[in-house]
PDB file of C-alpha atoms in Angstrom:
ATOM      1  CA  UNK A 904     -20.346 108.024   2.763  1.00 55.00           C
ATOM      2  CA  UNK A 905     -16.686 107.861   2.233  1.00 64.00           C
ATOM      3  CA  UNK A 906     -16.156 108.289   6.133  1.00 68.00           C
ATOM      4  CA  UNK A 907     -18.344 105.242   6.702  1.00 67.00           C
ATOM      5  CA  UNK A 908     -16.296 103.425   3.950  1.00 73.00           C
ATOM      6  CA  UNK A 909     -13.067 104.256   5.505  1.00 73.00           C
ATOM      7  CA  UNK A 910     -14.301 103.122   9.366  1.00 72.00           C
ATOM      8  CA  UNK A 911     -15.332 100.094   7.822  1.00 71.00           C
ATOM      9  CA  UNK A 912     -12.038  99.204   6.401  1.00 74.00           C
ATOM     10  CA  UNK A 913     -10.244 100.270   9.259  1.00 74.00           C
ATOM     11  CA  UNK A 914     -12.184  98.041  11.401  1.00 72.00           C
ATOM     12  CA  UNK A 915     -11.475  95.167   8.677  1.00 72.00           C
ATOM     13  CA  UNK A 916      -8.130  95.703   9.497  1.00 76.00           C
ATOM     14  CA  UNK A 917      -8.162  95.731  13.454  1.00 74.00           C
ATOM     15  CA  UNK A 918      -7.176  92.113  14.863  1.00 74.00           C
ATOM     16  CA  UNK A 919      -9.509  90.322  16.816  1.00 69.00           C
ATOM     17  CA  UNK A 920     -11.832  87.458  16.949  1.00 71.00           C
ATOM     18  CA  UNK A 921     -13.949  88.549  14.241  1.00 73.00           C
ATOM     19  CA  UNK A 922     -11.439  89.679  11.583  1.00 76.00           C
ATOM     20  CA  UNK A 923      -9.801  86.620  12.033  1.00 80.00           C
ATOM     21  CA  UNK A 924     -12.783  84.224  11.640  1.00 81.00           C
ATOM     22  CA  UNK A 925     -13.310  86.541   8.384  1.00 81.00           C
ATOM     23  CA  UNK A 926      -9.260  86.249   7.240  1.00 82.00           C
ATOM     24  CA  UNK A 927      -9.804  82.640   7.495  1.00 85.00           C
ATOM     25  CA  UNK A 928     -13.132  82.534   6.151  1.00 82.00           C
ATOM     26  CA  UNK A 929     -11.546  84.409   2.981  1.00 81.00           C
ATOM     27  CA  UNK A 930      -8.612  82.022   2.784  1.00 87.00           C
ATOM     28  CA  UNK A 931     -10.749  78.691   2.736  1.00 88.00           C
ATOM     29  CA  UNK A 932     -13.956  80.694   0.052  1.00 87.00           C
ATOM     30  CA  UNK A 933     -11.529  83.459  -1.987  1.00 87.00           C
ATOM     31  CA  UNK A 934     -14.355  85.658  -0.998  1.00 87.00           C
ATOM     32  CA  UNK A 935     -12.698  89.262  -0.054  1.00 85.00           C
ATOM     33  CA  UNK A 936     -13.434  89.455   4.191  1.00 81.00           C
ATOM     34  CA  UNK A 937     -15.520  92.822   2.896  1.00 83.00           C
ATOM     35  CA  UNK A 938     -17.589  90.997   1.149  1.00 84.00           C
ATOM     36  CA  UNK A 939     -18.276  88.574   3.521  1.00 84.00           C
ATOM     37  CA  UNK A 940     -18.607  91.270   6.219  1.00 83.00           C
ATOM     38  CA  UNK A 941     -21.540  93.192   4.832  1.00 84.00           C
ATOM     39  CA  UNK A 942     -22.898  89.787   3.962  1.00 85.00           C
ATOM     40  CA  UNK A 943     -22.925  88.567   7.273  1.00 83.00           C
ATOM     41  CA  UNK A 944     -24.590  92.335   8.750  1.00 81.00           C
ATOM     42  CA  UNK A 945     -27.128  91.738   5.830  1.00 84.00           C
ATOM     43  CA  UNK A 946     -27.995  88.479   6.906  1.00 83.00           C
ATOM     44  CA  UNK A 947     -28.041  89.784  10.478  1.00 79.00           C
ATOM     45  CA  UNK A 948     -29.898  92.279  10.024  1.00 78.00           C
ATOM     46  CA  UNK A 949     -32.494  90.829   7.845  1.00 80.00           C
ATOM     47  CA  UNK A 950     -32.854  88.199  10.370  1.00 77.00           C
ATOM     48  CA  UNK A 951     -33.662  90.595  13.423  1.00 76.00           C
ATOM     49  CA  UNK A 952     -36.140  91.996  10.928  1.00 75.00           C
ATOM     50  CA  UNK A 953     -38.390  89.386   9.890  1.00 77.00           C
ATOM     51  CA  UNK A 954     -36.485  86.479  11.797  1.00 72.00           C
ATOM     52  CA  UNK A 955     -37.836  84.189  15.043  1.00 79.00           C
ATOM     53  CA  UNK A 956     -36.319  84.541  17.848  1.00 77.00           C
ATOM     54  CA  UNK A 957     -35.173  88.044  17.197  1.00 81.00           C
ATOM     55  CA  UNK A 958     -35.175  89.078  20.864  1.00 81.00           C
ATOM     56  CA  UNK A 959     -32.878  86.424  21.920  1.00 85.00           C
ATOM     57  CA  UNK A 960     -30.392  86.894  18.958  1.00 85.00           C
ATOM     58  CA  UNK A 961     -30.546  90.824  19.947  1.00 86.00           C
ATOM     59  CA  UNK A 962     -29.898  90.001  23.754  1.00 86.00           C
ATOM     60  CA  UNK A 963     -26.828  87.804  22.763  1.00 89.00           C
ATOM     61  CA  UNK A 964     -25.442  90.328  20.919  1.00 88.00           C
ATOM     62  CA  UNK A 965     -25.406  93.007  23.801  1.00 92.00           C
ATOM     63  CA  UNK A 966     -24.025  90.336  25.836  1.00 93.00           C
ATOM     64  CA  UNK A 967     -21.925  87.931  24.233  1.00 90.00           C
ATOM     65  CA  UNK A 968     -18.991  90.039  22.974  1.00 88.00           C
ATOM     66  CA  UNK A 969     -19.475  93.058  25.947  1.00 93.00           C
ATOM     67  CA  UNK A 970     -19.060  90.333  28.378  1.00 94.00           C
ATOM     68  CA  UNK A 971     -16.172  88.976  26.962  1.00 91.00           C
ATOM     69  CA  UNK A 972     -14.550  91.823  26.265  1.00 90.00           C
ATOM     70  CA  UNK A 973     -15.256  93.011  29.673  1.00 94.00           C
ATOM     71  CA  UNK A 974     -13.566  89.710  31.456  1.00 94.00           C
ATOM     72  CA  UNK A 975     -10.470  90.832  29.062  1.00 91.00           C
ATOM     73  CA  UNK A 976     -10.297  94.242  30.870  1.00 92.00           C
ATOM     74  CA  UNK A 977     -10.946  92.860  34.018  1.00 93.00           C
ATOM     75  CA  UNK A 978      -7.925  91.238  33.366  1.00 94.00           C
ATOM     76  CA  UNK A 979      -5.800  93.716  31.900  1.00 92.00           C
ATOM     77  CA  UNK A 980      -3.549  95.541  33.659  1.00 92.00           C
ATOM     78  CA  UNK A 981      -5.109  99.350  31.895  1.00 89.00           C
ATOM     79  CA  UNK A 982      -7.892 101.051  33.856  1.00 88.00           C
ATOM     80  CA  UNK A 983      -9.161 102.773  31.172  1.00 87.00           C
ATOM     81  CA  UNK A 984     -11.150  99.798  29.539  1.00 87.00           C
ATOM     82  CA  UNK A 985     -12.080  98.866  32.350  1.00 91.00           C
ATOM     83  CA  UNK A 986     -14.294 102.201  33.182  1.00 92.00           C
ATOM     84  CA  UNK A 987     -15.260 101.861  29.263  1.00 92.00           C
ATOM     85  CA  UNK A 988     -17.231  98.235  30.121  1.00 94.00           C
ATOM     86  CA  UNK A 989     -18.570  99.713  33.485  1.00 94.00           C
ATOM     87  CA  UNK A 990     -19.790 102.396  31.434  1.00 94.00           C
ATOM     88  CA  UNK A 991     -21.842  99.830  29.080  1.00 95.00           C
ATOM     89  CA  UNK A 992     -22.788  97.593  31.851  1.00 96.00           C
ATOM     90  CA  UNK A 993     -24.474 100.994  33.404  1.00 95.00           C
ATOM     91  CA  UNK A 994     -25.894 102.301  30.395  1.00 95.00           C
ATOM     92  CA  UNK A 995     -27.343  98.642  29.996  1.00 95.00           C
ATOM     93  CA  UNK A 996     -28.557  97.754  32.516  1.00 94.00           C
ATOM     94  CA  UNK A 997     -30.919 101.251  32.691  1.00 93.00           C
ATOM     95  CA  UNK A 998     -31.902 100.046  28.963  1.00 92.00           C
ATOM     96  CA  UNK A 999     -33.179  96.972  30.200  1.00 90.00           C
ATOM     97  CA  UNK A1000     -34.911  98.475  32.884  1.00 90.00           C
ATOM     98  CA  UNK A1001     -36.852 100.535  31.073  1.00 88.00           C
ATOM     99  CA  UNK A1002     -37.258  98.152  28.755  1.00 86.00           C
ATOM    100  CA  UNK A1003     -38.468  95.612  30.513  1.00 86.00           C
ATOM    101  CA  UNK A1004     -41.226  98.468  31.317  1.00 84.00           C
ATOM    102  CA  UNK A1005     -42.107  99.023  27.812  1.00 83.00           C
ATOM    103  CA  UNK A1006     -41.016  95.731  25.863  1.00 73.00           C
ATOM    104  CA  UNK A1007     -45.128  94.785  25.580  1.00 75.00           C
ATOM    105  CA  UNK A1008     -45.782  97.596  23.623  1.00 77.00           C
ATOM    106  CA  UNK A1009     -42.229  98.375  21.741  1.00 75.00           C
ATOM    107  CA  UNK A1010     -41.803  94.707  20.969  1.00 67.00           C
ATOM    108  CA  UNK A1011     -45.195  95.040  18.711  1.00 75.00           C
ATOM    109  CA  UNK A1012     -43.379  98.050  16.497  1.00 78.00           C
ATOM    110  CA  UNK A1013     -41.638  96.518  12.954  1.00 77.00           C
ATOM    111  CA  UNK A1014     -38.152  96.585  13.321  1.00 81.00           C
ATOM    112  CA  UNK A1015     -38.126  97.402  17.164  1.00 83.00           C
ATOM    113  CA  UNK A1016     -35.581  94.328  17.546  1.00 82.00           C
ATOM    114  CA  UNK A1017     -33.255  95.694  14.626  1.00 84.00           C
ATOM    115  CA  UNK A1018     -33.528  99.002  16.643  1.00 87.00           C
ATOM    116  CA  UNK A1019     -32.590  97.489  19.764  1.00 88.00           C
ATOM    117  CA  UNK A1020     -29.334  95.681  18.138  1.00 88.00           C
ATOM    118  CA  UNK A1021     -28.441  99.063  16.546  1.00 89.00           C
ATOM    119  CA  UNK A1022     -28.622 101.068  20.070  1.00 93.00           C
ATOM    120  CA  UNK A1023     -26.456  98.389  21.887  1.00 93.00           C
ATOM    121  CA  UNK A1024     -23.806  98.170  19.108  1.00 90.00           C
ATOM    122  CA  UNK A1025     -23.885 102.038  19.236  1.00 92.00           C
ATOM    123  CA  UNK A1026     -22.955 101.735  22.863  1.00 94.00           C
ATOM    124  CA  UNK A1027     -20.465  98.876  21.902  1.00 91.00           C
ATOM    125  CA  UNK A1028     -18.596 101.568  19.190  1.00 86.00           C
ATOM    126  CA  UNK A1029     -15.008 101.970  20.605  1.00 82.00           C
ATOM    127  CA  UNK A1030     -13.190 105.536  20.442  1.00 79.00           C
ATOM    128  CA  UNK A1031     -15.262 108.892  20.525  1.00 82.00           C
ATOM    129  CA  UNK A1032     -18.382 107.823  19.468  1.00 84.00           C
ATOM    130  CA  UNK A1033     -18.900 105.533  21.863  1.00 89.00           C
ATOM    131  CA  UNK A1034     -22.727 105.854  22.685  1.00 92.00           C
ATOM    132  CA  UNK A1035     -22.479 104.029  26.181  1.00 94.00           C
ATOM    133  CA  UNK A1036     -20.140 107.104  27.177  1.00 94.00           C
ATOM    134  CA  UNK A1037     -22.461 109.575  25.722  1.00 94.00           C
ATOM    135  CA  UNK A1038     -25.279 108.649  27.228  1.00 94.00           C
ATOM    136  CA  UNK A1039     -23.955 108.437  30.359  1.00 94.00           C
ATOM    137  CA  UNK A1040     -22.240 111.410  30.404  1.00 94.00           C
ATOM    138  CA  UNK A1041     -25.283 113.770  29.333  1.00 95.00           C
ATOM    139  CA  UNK A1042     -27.899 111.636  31.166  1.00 94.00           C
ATOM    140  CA  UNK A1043     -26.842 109.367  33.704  1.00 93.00           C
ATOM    141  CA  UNK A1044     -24.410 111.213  35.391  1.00 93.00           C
ATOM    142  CA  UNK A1045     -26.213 114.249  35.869  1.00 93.00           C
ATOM    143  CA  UNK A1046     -29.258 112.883  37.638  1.00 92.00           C
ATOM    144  CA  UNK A1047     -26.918 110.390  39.309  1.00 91.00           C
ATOM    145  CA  UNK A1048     -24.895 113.366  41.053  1.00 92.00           C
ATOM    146  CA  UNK A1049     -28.218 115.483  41.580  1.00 92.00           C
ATOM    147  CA  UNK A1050     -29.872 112.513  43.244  1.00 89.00           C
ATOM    148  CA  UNK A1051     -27.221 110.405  44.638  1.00 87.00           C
ATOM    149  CA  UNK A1052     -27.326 111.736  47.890  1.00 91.00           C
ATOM    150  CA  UNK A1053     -31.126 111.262  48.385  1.00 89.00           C
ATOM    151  CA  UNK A1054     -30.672 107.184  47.218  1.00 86.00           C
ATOM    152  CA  UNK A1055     -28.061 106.692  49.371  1.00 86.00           C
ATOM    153  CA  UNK A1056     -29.933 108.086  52.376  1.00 87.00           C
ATOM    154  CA  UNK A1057     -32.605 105.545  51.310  1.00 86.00           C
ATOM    155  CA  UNK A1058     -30.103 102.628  51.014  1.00 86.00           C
ATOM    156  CA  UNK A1059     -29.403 103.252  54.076  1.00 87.00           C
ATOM    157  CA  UNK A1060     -32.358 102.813  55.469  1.00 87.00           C
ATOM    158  CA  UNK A1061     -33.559 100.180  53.653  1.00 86.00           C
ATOM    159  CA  UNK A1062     -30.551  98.387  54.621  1.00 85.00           C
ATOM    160  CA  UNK A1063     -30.890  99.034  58.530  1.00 85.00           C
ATOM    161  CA  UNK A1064     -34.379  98.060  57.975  1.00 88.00           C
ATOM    162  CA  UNK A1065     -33.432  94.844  56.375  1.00 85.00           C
ATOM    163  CA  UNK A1066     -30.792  93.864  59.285  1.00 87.00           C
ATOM    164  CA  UNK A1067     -33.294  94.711  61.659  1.00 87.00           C
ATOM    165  CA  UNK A1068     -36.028  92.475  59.911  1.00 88.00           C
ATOM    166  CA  UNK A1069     -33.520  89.609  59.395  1.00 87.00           C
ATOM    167  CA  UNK A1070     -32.113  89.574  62.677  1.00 90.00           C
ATOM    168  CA  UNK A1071     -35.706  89.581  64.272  1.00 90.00           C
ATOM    169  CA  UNK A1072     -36.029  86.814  62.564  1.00 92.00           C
ATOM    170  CA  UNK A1073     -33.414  84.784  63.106  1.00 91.00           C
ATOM    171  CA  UNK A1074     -33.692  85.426  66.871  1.00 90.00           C
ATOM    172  CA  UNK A1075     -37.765  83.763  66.256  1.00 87.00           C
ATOM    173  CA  UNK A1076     -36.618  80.451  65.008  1.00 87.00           C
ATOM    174  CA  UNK A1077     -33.875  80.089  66.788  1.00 88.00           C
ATOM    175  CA  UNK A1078     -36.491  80.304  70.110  1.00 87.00           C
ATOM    176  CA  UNK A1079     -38.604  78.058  68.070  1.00 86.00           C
ATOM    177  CA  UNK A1080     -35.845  75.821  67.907  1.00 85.00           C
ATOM    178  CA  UNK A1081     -35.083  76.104  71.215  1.00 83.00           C
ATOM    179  CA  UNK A1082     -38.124  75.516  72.200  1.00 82.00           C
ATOM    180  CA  UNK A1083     -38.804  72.165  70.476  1.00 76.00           C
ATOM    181  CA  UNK A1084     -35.832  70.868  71.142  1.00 73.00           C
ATOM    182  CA  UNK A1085     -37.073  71.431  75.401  1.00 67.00           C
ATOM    183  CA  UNK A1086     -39.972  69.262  74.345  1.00 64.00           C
ATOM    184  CA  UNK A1087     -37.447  66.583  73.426  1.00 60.00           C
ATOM    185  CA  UNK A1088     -36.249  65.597  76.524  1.00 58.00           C
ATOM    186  CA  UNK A1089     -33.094  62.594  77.365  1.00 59.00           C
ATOM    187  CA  UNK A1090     -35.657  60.098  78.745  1.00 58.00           C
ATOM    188  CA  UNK A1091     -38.597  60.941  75.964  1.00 53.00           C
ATOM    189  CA  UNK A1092     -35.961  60.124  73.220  1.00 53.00           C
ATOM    190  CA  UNK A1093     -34.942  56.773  75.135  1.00 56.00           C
ATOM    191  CA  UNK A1094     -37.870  55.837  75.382  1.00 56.00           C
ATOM    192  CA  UNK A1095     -38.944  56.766  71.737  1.00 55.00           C
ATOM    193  CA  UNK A1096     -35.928  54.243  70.953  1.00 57.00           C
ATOM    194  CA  UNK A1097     -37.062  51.114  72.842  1.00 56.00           C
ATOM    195  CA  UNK A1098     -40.755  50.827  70.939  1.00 53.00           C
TER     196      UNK A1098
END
């Protein structure tokens, strides 16, 4: 418990957009930022238990702050938080597919929302314990490099499919076009003007 006690005042201390809301939130109450920091994850939390509109309070929070901090590392000069983003965007985006799968009946289990909050800001945890890069590196990227091969092969040919679909086509209504605009001929459209 002392471990826990120690991240969390070591993450009190970190500068960012949070702390600093909290620093200044201390200033202006006298309330110790601690104190207003478990307060605030109470209140959270007890709102994606029992709260409406959990989902979309759940969905914001695996967005908002990932997203931001992503356009940060975009624009960063480091490659190394850049590939720790594109790891949570991956391990995301497979969440939400399989979510969106199951959300009729998970949504209906008590706490499923609080659950969901807990797994993205486990994925959101920076240094070694970063769930995003555990997950993907003992699940994603081992089916992704047994299986790659055989998707892109499909790609592929989805893709040459695709061009071959759009271009046919394109090539129809262009004749239609053609076509229609033979039916319109100089003298019909003068004559079309003069009535």
């Amino acid at each position: 418990m002392d471990g826990l006690r120690q991240r969390f005042e070591r993450l009190l201390e970190q500068r960012n957009l949070a702390t600093e809301a909290l620093g200044a939130l201390e200033a202006k109450t006298g309330i110790d930022k601690r104190y207003l920091a478990a307060g605030a994850a109470t209140l959270l939390s007890l709102y994606l238990l029992f709260g409406f509109g959990a989902s979309l309070l759940c969905n914001v929070i695996g967005f908002v702050y990932p997203a931001y901090a992503s356009i940060k590392a975009i624009e960063s000069p480091s490659k190394d938080d850049d590939t720790v983003w594109l790891t949570y965007w991956v391990v995301y985006g497979l969440f939400g597919l399989a979510e969106f799968f199951s959300d009729l009946l998970l949504s209906w289990f008590p706490f499923y929302y609080a659950g969901k909050c807990a797994f993205l800001l486990f994925c959101m945890i920076p240094g070694p314990w970063n769930g995003a890069h555990m997950l993907y590196h003992r699940a994603v990227r081992p089916l992704f490099l047994k299986h790659h091969e055989a998707v892109d092969s499909v790609v592929r040919d989805f893709s040459g499919r695709a061009l071959d679909v759009a271009a046919g086509i394109t090539r129809d209504v262009l004749q239609t076009l053609a076509r229609g605009r033979a039916l319109v001929t100089p003298t019909a459209a003068l004559g079309a003007d003069r009535t």
